[in-house]
Amino acid sequence: MPQLLLLKDQAHASNVIEQLEIESYPHITDKKVREQIINRYIQALPKAPEKPKMSAEDQYQAQLVRMKGGG
C-alpha cells in the first residue's frame, strides 16, 4: 500500500512539474525536451528509503508461502 501511494504521489508531482514547465516555457513544444526537463527534476528528488531487510525467520516464512503457492 505505501508503495502505491508513493507511485501516486510521484505521478501527481510529475504532472504538476510538467504543467509548471509548460506554463513557464510555452515555446517548448517538443515532447522530448519536456520529458528531459521532467526527468531532470525527478532525478533531483530525494530517493525513497530502501525496504528494511527481512530477518532470517521472515525470509523462511516468505519462502514457505511461495512454496505453497501463495505468492
Short mmCIF file of N, CA and C in Angstrom, two decimals:
data_model
loop_
_atom_site.label_atom_id
_atom_site.label_comp_id
_atom_site.label_asym_id
_atom_site.label_seq_id
_atom_site.Cartn_x
_atom_site.Cartn_y
_atom_site.Cartn_z
N MET A 1 0.80 -1.19 0.00
CA MET A 1 0.00 0.00 0.00
C MET A 1 0.86 1.27 0.00
N PRO A 2 1.89 1.36 0.87
CA PRO A 2 2.71 2.58 0.84
C PRO A 2 3.38 2.79 -0.51
N GLN A 3 3.73 1.70 -1.19
CA GLN A 3 4.37 1.83 -2.50
C GLN A 3 3.39 2.41 -3.51
N LEU A 4 2.13 2.01 -3.42
CA LEU A 4 1.11 2.55 -4.33
C LEU A 4 0.92 4.04 -4.09
N LEU A 5 0.91 4.44 -2.82
CA LEU A 5 0.78 5.85 -2.51
C LEU A 5 1.97 6.64 -3.02
N LEU A 6 3.15 6.04 -2.89
CA LEU A 6 4.36 6.70 -3.38
C LEU A 6 4.29 6.88 -4.89
N LEU A 7 3.85 5.85 -5.61
CA LEU A 7 3.72 5.96 -7.07
C LEU A 7 2.68 7.01 -7.44
N LYS A 8 1.58 7.06 -6.69
CA LYS A 8 0.54 8.05 -6.96
C LYS A 8 1.09 9.46 -6.74
N ASP A 9 1.85 9.63 -5.64
CA ASP A 9 2.45 10.93 -5.36
C ASP A 9 3.46 11.32 -6.44
N GLN A 10 4.24 10.37 -6.91
CA GLN A 10 5.22 10.65 -7.96
C GLN A 10 4.53 11.05 -9.25
N ALA A 11 3.45 10.36 -9.59
CA ALA A 11 2.71 10.69 -10.81
C ALA A 11 2.11 12.09 -10.69
N HIS A 12 1.55 12.38 -9.52
CA HIS A 12 0.96 13.71 -9.31
C HIS A 12 2.04 14.79 -9.38
N ALA A 13 3.18 14.53 -8.73
CA ALA A 13 4.28 15.50 -8.75
C ALA A 13 4.78 15.71 -10.18
N SER A 14 4.86 14.64 -10.94
CA SER A 14 5.31 14.74 -12.33
C SER A 14 4.34 15.60 -13.14
N ASN A 15 3.05 15.39 -12.93
CA ASN A 15 2.05 16.19 -13.65
C ASN A 15 2.14 17.66 -13.28
N VAL A 16 2.31 17.93 -11.99
CA VAL A 16 2.41 19.33 -11.55
C VAL A 16 3.65 19.99 -12.15
N ILE A 17 4.77 19.27 -12.10
CA ILE A 17 6.01 19.83 -12.65
C ILE A 17 5.87 20.06 -14.15
N GLU A 18 5.24 19.12 -14.84
CA GLU A 18 5.05 19.28 -16.28
C GLU A 18 4.20 20.53 -16.56
N GLN A 19 3.15 20.72 -15.80
CA GLN A 19 2.32 21.90 -16.00
C GLN A 19 3.08 23.18 -15.72
N LEU A 20 3.91 23.16 -14.66
CA LEU A 20 4.73 24.34 -14.35
C LEU A 20 5.70 24.65 -15.48
N GLU A 21 6.33 23.63 -16.02
CA GLU A 21 7.28 23.83 -17.11
C GLU A 21 6.57 24.35 -18.36
N ILE A 22 5.41 23.79 -18.63
CA ILE A 22 4.66 24.21 -19.81
C ILE A 22 4.24 25.66 -19.67
N GLU A 23 3.80 26.03 -18.47
CA GLU A 23 3.39 27.40 -18.24
C GLU A 23 4.58 28.35 -18.27
N SER A 24 5.71 27.88 -17.74
CA SER A 24 6.90 28.73 -17.69
C SER A 24 7.56 28.87 -19.05
N TYR A 25 7.49 27.80 -19.83
CA TYR A 25 8.15 27.79 -21.14
C TYR A 25 7.16 27.38 -22.22
N PRO A 26 6.21 28.23 -22.56
CA PRO A 26 5.18 27.84 -23.54
C PRO A 26 5.76 27.63 -24.94
N HIS A 27 6.96 28.12 -25.20
CA HIS A 27 7.55 27.96 -26.51
C HIS A 27 8.12 26.56 -26.72
N ILE A 28 8.22 25.76 -25.65
CA ILE A 28 8.73 24.39 -25.78
C ILE A 28 7.58 23.49 -26.21
N THR A 29 7.58 23.10 -27.46
CA THR A 29 6.51 22.23 -27.94
C THR A 29 7.01 20.81 -28.18
N ASP A 30 8.31 20.62 -28.11
CA ASP A 30 8.89 19.31 -28.34
C ASP A 30 8.69 18.43 -27.11
N LYS A 31 7.97 17.32 -27.27
CA LYS A 31 7.67 16.41 -26.16
C LYS A 31 8.95 15.86 -25.54
N LYS A 32 9.95 15.58 -26.35
CA LYS A 32 11.20 15.02 -25.86
C LYS A 32 11.91 16.01 -24.93
N VAL A 33 11.90 17.27 -25.28
CA VAL A 33 12.53 18.29 -24.44
C VAL A 33 11.78 18.40 -23.11
N ARG A 34 10.45 18.36 -23.17
CA ARG A 34 9.66 18.41 -21.94
C ARG A 34 9.99 17.23 -21.03
N GLU A 35 10.09 16.04 -21.62
CA GLU A 35 10.42 14.86 -20.83
C GLU A 35 11.80 14.98 -20.20
N GLN A 36 12.75 15.56 -20.91
CA GLN A 36 14.09 15.76 -20.36
C GLN A 36 14.04 16.70 -19.16
N ILE A 37 13.23 17.74 -19.27
CA ILE A 37 13.09 18.69 -18.15
C ILE A 37 12.47 17.98 -16.94
N ILE A 38 11.43 17.20 -17.18
CA ILE A 38 10.78 16.48 -16.09
C ILE A 38 11.74 15.48 -15.46
N ASN A 39 12.48 14.75 -16.28
CA ASN A 39 13.44 13.78 -15.75
C ASN A 39 14.52 14.45 -14.92
N ARG A 40 14.92 15.64 -15.32
CA ARG A 40 15.92 16.39 -14.56
C ARG A 40 15.38 16.68 -13.16
N TYR A 41 14.11 17.08 -13.06
CA TYR A 41 13.51 17.34 -11.75
C TYR A 41 13.34 16.06 -10.95
N ILE A 42 12.92 15.00 -11.59
CA ILE A 42 12.71 13.73 -10.89
C ILE A 42 14.02 13.22 -10.31
N GLN A 43 15.10 13.33 -11.07
CA GLN A 43 16.40 12.85 -10.59
C GLN A 43 16.89 13.67 -9.40
N ALA A 44 16.45 14.90 -9.30
CA ALA A 44 16.86 15.76 -8.19
C ALA A 44 16.07 15.46 -6.91
N LEU A 45 14.94 14.74 -7.03
CA LEU A 45 14.14 14.42 -5.85
C LEU A 45 14.89 13.43 -4.97
N PRO A 46 14.65 13.48 -3.67
CA PRO A 46 15.30 12.51 -2.77
C PRO A 46 14.79 11.10 -3.07
N LYS A 47 15.68 10.15 -2.92
CA LYS A 47 15.34 8.76 -3.19
C LYS A 47 14.52 8.19 -2.03
N ALA A 48 13.64 7.26 -2.37
CA ALA A 48 12.83 6.59 -1.35
C ALA A 48 13.74 5.70 -0.50
N PRO A 49 13.44 5.57 0.78
CA PRO A 49 14.28 4.70 1.62
C PRO A 49 14.16 3.25 1.17
N GLU A 50 15.24 2.52 1.37
CA GLU A 50 15.23 1.11 0.99
C GLU A 50 14.32 0.34 1.94
N LYS A 51 13.76 -0.75 1.41
CA LYS A 51 12.94 -1.61 2.25
C LYS A 51 13.84 -2.22 3.32
N PRO A 52 13.35 -2.31 4.55
CA PRO A 52 14.17 -2.94 5.59
C PRO A 52 14.41 -4.40 5.25
N LYS A 53 15.61 -4.85 5.57
CA LYS A 53 15.97 -6.24 5.28
C LYS A 53 15.13 -7.16 6.17
N MET A 54 14.75 -8.28 5.58
CA MET A 54 13.94 -9.25 6.32
C MET A 54 14.87 -10.09 7.20
N SER A 55 14.36 -10.45 8.36
CA SER A 55 15.13 -11.34 9.23
C SER A 55 15.13 -12.73 8.61
N ALA A 56 15.99 -13.58 9.12
CA ALA A 56 16.08 -14.95 8.60
C ALA A 56 14.74 -15.66 8.75
N GLU A 57 14.07 -15.43 9.88
CA GLU A 57 12.77 -16.07 10.10
C GLU A 57 11.73 -15.56 9.10
N ASP A 58 11.72 -14.26 8.85
CA ASP A 58 10.78 -13.69 7.88
C ASP A 58 11.05 -14.23 6.48
N GLN A 59 12.33 -14.35 6.12
CA GLN A 59 12.68 -14.91 4.81
C GLN A 59 12.21 -16.35 4.70
N TYR A 60 12.38 -17.12 5.77
CA TYR A 60 11.95 -18.51 5.78
C TYR A 60 10.44 -18.61 5.61
N GLN A 61 9.70 -17.78 6.36
CA GLN A 61 8.24 -17.81 6.26
C GLN A 61 7.77 -17.39 4.86
N ALA A 62 8.42 -16.40 4.27
CA ALA A 62 8.07 -15.96 2.92
C ALA A 62 8.33 -17.08 1.92
N GLN A 63 9.43 -17.78 2.10
CA GLN A 63 9.76 -18.90 1.21
C GLN A 63 8.71 -20.01 1.33
N LEU A 64 8.27 -20.29 2.54
CA LEU A 64 7.23 -21.31 2.75
C LEU A 64 5.95 -20.92 2.04
N VAL A 65 5.57 -19.65 2.14
CA VAL A 65 4.35 -19.18 1.48
C VAL A 65 4.48 -19.34 -0.02
N ARG A 66 5.64 -18.98 -0.58
CA ARG A 66 5.85 -19.12 -2.03
C ARG A 66 5.80 -20.56 -2.46
N MET A 67 6.37 -21.45 -1.65
CA MET A 67 6.38 -22.88 -1.99
C MET A 67 4.97 -23.47 -1.97
N LYS A 68 4.12 -22.93 -1.11
CA LYS A 68 2.74 -23.40 -1.02
C LYS A 68 1.86 -22.77 -2.10
N GLY A 69 2.44 -21.86 -2.90
CA GLY A 69 1.67 -21.25 -3.98
C GLY A 69 0.96 -19.99 -3.57
N GLY A 70 1.39 -19.37 -2.51
CA GLY A 70 0.71 -18.17 -2.04
C GLY A 70 1.35 -16.88 -2.47
N GLY A 71 2.29 -16.91 -3.37
CA GLY A 71 2.86 -15.64 -3.76
C GLY A 71 4.17 -15.84 -4.37
#
